[in-house]
Short mmCIF file of C-alpha atoms and ligand atoms in Angstrom, two decimals:
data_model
loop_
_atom_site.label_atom_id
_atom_site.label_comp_id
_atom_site.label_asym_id
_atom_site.label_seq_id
_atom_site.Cartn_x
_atom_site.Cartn_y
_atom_site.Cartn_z
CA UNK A 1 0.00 0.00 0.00
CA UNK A 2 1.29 3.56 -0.61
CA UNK A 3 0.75 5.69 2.10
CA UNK A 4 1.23 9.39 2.08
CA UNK A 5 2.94 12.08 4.80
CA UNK A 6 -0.41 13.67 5.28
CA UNK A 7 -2.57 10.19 6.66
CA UNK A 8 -2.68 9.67 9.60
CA UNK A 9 -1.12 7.34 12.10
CA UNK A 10 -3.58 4.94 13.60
CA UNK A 11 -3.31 3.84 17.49
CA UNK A 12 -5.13 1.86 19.13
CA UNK A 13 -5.89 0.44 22.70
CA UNK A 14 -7.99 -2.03 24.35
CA UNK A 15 -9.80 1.51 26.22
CA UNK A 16 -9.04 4.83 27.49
CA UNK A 17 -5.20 3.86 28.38
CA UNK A 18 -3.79 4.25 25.50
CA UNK A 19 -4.40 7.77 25.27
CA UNK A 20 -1.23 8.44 26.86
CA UNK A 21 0.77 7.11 24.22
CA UNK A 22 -1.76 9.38 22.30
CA UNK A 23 -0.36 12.09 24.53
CA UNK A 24 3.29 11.96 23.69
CA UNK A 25 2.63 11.72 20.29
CA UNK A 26 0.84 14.90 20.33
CA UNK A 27 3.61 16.64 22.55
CA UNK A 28 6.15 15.32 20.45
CA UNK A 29 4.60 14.86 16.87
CA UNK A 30 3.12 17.94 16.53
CA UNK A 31 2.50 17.75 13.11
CA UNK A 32 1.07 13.81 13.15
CA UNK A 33 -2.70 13.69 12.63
CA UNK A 34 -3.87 10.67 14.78
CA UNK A 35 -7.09 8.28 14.02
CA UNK A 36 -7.56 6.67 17.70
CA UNK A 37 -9.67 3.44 18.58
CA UNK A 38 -10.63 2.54 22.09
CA UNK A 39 -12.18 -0.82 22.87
CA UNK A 40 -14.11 0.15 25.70
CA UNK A 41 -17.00 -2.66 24.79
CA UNK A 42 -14.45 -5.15 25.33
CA UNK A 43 -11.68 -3.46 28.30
CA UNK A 44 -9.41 -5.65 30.21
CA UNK A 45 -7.54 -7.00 27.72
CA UNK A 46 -5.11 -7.67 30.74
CA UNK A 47 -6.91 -10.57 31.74
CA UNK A 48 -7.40 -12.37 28.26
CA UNK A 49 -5.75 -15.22 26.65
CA UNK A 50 -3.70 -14.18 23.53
CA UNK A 51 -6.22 -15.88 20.94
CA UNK A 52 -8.55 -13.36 22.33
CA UNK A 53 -6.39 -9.78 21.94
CA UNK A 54 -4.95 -11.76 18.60
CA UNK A 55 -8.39 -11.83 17.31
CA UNK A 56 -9.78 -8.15 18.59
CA UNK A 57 -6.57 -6.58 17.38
CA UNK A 58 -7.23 -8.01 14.18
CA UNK A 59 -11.09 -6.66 13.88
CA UNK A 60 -9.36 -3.24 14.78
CA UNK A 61 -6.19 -3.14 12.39
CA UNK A 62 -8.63 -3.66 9.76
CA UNK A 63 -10.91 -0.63 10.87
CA UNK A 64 -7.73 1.06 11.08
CA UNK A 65 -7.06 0.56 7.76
CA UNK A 66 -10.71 1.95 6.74
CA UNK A 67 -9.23 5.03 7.74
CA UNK A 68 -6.60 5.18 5.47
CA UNK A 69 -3.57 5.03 8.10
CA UNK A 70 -0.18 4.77 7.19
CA UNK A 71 1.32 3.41 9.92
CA UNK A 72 -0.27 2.15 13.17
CA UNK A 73 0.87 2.26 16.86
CA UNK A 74 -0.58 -0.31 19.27
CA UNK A 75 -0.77 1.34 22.35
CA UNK A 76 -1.46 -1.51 24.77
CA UNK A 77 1.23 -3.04 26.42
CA UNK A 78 -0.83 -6.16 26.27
CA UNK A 79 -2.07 -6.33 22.73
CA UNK A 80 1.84 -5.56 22.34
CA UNK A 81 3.36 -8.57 24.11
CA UNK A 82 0.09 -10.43 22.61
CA UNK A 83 -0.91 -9.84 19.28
CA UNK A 84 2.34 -7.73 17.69
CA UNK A 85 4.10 -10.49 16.30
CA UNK A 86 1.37 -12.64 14.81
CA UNK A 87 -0.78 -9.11 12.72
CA UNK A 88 2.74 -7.36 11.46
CA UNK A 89 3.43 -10.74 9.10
CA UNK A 90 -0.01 -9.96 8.11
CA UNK A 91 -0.18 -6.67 7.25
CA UNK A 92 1.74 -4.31 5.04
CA UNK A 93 1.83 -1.69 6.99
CA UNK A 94 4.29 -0.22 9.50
CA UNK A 95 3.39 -1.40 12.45
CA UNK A 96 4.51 -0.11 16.23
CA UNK A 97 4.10 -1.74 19.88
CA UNK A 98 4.99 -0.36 23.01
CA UNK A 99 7.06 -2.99 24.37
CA UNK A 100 10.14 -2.65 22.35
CA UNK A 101 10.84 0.62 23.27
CA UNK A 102 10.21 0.32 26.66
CA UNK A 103 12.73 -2.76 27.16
CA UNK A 104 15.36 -1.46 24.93
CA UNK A 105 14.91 2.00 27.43
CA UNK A 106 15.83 -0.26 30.74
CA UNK A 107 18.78 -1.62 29.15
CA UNK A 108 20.13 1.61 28.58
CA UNK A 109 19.36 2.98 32.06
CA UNK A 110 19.70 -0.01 34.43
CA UNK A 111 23.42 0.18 36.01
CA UNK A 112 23.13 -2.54 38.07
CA UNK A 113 21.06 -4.76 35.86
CA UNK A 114 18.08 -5.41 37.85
CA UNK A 115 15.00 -4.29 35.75
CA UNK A 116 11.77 -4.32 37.16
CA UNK A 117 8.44 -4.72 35.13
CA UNK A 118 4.84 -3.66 36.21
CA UNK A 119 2.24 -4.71 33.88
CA UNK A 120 -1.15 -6.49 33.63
CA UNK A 121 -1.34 -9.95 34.03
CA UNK A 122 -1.09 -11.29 30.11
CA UNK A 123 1.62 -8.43 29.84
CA UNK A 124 3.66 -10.24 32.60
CA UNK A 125 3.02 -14.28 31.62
CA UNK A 126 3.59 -13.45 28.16
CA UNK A 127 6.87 -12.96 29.46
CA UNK A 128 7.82 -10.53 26.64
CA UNK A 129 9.30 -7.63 28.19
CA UNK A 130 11.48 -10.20 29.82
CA UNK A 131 12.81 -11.64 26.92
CA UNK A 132 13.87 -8.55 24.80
CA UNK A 133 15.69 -7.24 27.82
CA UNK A 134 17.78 -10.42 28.00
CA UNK A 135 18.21 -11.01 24.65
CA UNK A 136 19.59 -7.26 24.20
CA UNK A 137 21.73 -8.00 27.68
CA UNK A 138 21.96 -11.17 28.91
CA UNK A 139 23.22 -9.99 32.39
CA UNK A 140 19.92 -8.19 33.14
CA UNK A 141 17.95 -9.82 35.04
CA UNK A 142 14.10 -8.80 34.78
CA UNK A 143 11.36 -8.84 38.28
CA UNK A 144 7.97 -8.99 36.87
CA UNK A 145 5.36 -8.57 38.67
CA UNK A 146 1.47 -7.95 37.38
CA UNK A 147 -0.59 -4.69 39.28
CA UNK A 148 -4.24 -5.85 38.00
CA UNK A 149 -5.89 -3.26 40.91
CA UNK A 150 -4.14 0.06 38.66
CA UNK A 151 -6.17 0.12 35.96
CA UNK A 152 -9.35 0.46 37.59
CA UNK A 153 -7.97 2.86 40.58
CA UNK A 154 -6.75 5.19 37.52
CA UNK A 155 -10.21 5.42 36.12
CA UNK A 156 -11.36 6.06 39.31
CA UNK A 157 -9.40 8.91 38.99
CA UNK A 158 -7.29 7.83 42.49
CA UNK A 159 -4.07 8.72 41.12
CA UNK A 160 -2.99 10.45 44.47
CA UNK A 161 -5.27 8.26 46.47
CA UNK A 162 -3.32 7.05 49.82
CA UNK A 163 -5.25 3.88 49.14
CA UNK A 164 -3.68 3.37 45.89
CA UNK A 165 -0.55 4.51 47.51
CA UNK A 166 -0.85 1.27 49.92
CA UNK A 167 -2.31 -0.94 47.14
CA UNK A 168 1.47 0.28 45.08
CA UNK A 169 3.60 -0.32 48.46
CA UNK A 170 2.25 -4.04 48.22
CA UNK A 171 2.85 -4.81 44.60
CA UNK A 172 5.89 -2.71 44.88
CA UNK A 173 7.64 -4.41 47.20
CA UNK A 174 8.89 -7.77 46.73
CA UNK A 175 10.31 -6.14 43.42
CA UNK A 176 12.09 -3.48 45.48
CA UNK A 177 13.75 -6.37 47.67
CA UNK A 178 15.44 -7.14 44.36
CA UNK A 179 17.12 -3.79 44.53
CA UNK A 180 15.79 -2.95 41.43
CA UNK A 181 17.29 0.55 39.63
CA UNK A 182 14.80 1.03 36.87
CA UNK A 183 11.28 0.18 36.69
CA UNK A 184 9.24 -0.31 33.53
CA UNK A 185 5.62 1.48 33.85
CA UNK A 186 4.30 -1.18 31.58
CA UNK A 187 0.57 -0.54 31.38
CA UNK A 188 -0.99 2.54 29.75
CA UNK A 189 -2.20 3.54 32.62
CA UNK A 190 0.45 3.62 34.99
CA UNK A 191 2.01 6.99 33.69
CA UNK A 192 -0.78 8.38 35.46
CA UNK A 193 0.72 7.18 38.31
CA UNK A 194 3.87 8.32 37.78
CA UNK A 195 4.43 11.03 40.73
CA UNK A 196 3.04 8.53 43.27
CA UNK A 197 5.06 5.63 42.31
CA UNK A 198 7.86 7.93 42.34
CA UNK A 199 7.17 8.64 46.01
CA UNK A 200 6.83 4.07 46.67
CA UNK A 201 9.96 3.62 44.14
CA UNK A 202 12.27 6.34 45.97
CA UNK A 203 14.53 8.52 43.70
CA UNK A 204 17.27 5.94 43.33
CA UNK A 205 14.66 4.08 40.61
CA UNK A 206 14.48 5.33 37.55
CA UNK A 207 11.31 5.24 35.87
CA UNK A 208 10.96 4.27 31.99
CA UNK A 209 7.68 5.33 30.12
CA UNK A 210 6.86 2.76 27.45
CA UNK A 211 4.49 6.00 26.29
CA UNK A 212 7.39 8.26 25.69
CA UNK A 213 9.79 6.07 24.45
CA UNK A 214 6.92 4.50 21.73
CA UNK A 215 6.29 8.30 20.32
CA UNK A 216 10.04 8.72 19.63
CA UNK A 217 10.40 5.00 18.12
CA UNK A 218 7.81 6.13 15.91
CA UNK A 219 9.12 9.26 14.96
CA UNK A 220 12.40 7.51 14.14
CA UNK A 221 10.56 5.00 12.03
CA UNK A 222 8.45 7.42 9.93
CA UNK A 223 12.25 9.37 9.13
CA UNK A 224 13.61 6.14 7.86
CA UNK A 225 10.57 5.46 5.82
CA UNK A 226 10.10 9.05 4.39
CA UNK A 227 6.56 9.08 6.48
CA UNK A 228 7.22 11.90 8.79
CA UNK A 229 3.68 14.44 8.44
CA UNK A 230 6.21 18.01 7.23
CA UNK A 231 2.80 19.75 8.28
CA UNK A 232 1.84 22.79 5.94
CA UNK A 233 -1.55 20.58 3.97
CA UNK A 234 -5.03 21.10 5.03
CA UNK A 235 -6.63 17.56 4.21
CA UNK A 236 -10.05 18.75 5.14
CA UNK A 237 -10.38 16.48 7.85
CA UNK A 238 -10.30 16.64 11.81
CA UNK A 239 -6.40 16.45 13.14
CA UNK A 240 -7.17 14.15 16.00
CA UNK A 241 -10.35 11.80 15.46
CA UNK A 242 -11.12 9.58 18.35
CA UNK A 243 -13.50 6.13 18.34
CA UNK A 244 -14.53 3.78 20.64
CA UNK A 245 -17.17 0.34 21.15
CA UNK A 246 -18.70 1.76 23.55
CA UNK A 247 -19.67 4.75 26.21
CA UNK A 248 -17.86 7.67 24.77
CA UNK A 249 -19.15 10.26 27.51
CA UNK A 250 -16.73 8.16 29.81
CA UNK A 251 -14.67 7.90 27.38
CA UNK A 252 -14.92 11.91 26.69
CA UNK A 253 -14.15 12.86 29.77
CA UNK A 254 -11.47 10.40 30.88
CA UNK A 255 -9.79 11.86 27.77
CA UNK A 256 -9.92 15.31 29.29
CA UNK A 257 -7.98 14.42 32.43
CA UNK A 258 -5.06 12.73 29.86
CA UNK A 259 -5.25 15.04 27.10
CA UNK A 260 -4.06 18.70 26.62
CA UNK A 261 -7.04 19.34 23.88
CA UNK A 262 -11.03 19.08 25.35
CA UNK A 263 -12.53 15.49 23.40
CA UNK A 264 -16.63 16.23 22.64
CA UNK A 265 -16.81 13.78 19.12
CA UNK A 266 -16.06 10.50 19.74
CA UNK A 267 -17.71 8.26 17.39
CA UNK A 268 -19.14 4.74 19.00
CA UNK A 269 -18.21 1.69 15.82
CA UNK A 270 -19.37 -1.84 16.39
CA UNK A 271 -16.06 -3.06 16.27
CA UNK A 272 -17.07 -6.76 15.69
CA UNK A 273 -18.29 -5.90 12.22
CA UNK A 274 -14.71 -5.69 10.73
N1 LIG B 301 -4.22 -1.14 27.99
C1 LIG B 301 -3.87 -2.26 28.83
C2 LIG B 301 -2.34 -2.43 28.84
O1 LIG B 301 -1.60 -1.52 28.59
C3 LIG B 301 -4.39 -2.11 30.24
C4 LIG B 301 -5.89 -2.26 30.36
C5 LIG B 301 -6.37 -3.64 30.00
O2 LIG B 301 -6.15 -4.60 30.76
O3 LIG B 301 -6.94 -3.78 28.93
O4 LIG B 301 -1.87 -3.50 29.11
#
C-alpha cells in the first residue's frame, strides 16, 4: 500500500489507556494527525488469553485501515506482548508496539542490571518484556510482577489516592527487595501514576515510560521510511479523530484528564463488524 505524509497514524488500545501514548505523540509529533480506537465494549484485555487480543486486534487493524492510516501504533502493552508479532506478518503496513521501546529504554538505564516490570497480568506471563531485555543483555535480570488493581484505581481517577498509595507499596515491594534501579511502567495507565510511584519507588529508581519512548520510536521510524507528516496541507479532515465500542461520555471525559485538547466527538463503531 502507498501511504502518504499527510494520513494519519492509527493507534489503538484495548480503552481509554492508550491515550497516553496518544499524549506523547501529540507533545512530540506535533504535526502527526492521529485516528484513535478505544475498545471500551471489550476493556481488560489484561486478563485475556492471547487468541482473544490476537483476534480483537485483528477486527481493529482492519478498521484502522478503513481510515486510510499509514502506519499504526498499538498502544497496549498487552495487545503488544500479545498480538504484535502474529498481525505485522499480516499486514503491510508499519506497524509499532509499546514494548520494544520500553525494554530497549531499561537496558540503557539499568546500572546494576536489575530491571523491574509492572504490567497487567497477560503483559507479565507473556513474558515478553522479559525476553527482549535479555536477549539485548543477557546480564539483566528482569522482576515482573502484574498490578491488575491500577487500571481500575486510575479510572477512578485515584491517582494520588493514599489507598492506591498502599495498594502500590504491596505490589511494589517484593520487586524493590530485588534492589531494582529502573522500573518499567508497563501498562498505559500507569504513567498516570507516575508522581506517586515515584514517592513508593524512591529517587534511586528510575522510571521508563513505554508512552514516551513509543512516540520517539515512531518518529524515528516514519524518518527512515520518508513518512514523517512536514505539516503545511489542510486535508479537510479533523487532526485528532477519536473512536470507541462503547460509552464515549466516559470515554470523553477520561480523555480530558489525559489530554491537553477538550474530546466532545467520539464516534461509538461496532467493532465486531470488521
Ligand atoms: N491497555 C492495557 C495495557 O496496557 C491495560 C488495560 C487492559 O487490561 O486492557 O496493558
Amino acid at each position: 500500500m502507498k501511504a502518504d505524509k499527510w494520513a494519519p497514524i492509527g493507534v489503538f488500545d484495548s480503552g481509554v489507556g492508550g491515550l497516553t501514548v496518544v499524549r506523547e505523540i501529540m507533545r512530540n509529533l506535533p504535526n502527526e494527525r492521529i485516528v484513535y480506537f478505544g475498545d471500551t465494549a471489550r476493556v481488560p484485555y489484561g486478563s485475556k488469553s492471547r487468541d482473544t487480543v490476537i483476534r480483537y486486534s485483528r477486527q481493529i487493524v482492519r478498521f484502522l485501515q478503513t481510515q486510510q492510516v499509514k502506519a499504526i501504533v498499538i498502544a497496549c502493552n498487552t495487545a503488544s506482548a500479545l498480538a504484535l508479532e502474529t498481525i505485522e506478518q499480516e499486514i503491510d503496513l508499519p506497524i509499532l508496539g509499546v514494548v520494544k521501546p520500553g525494554a530497549q529504554m531499561a537496558v540503557e538505564t539499568t546500572r546494576n542490571k536489575r530491571v523491574g516490570v509492572i504490567a497487567t497480568e497477560s503483559t507479565i506471563q507473556s513474558g515478553l518484556y522479559q525476553k527482549l531485555i535479555t536477549q539485548a543483555d543477557s546480564e539483566i535480570t528482569v522482576y515482573g510482577k502484574p498490578c491488575p488493581l491500577f487500571v481500575p484505581l486510575v479510572e477512578e481517577g485515584w491517582t494520588k489516592d493514599p489507598i492506591t498509595e498502599e495498594v502500590a507499596r504491596r505490589y511494589l515491594a517484593e520487586i524493590l527487595d530485588k534492589k531494582i534501579d529502573t522500573l518499567i511502567m508497563g501498562c498505559t495507565h500507569y504513567p498516570l501514576l507516575r508522581s506517586l510511584l515515584r514517592g513508593v519507588v524512591g529517587e534511586e529508581v528510575t522510571l521508563v515510560n513505554p508512552a514516551y519512548e513509543t512516540s520517539q520510536a515512531l518518529r524515528r521510524m516514519l524518518l527512515e521510511l520518508n513518512l514523517a507528516n512536514p505539516g503545511g496541507v489542510d486535508t479537510g479532515q479533523q487532526k485528532y479523530r477519536f473512536f470507541a465500542s462503547d460509552g464515549v461520555e466516559r470515554f470523553n471525559s477520561f480523555a480530558h484528564s489525559v489530554l491537553p485538547e477538550q474530546i466532545s466527538d467520539t464516534r461509538q463503531i461496532q467493532i465486531e463488524e470488521f
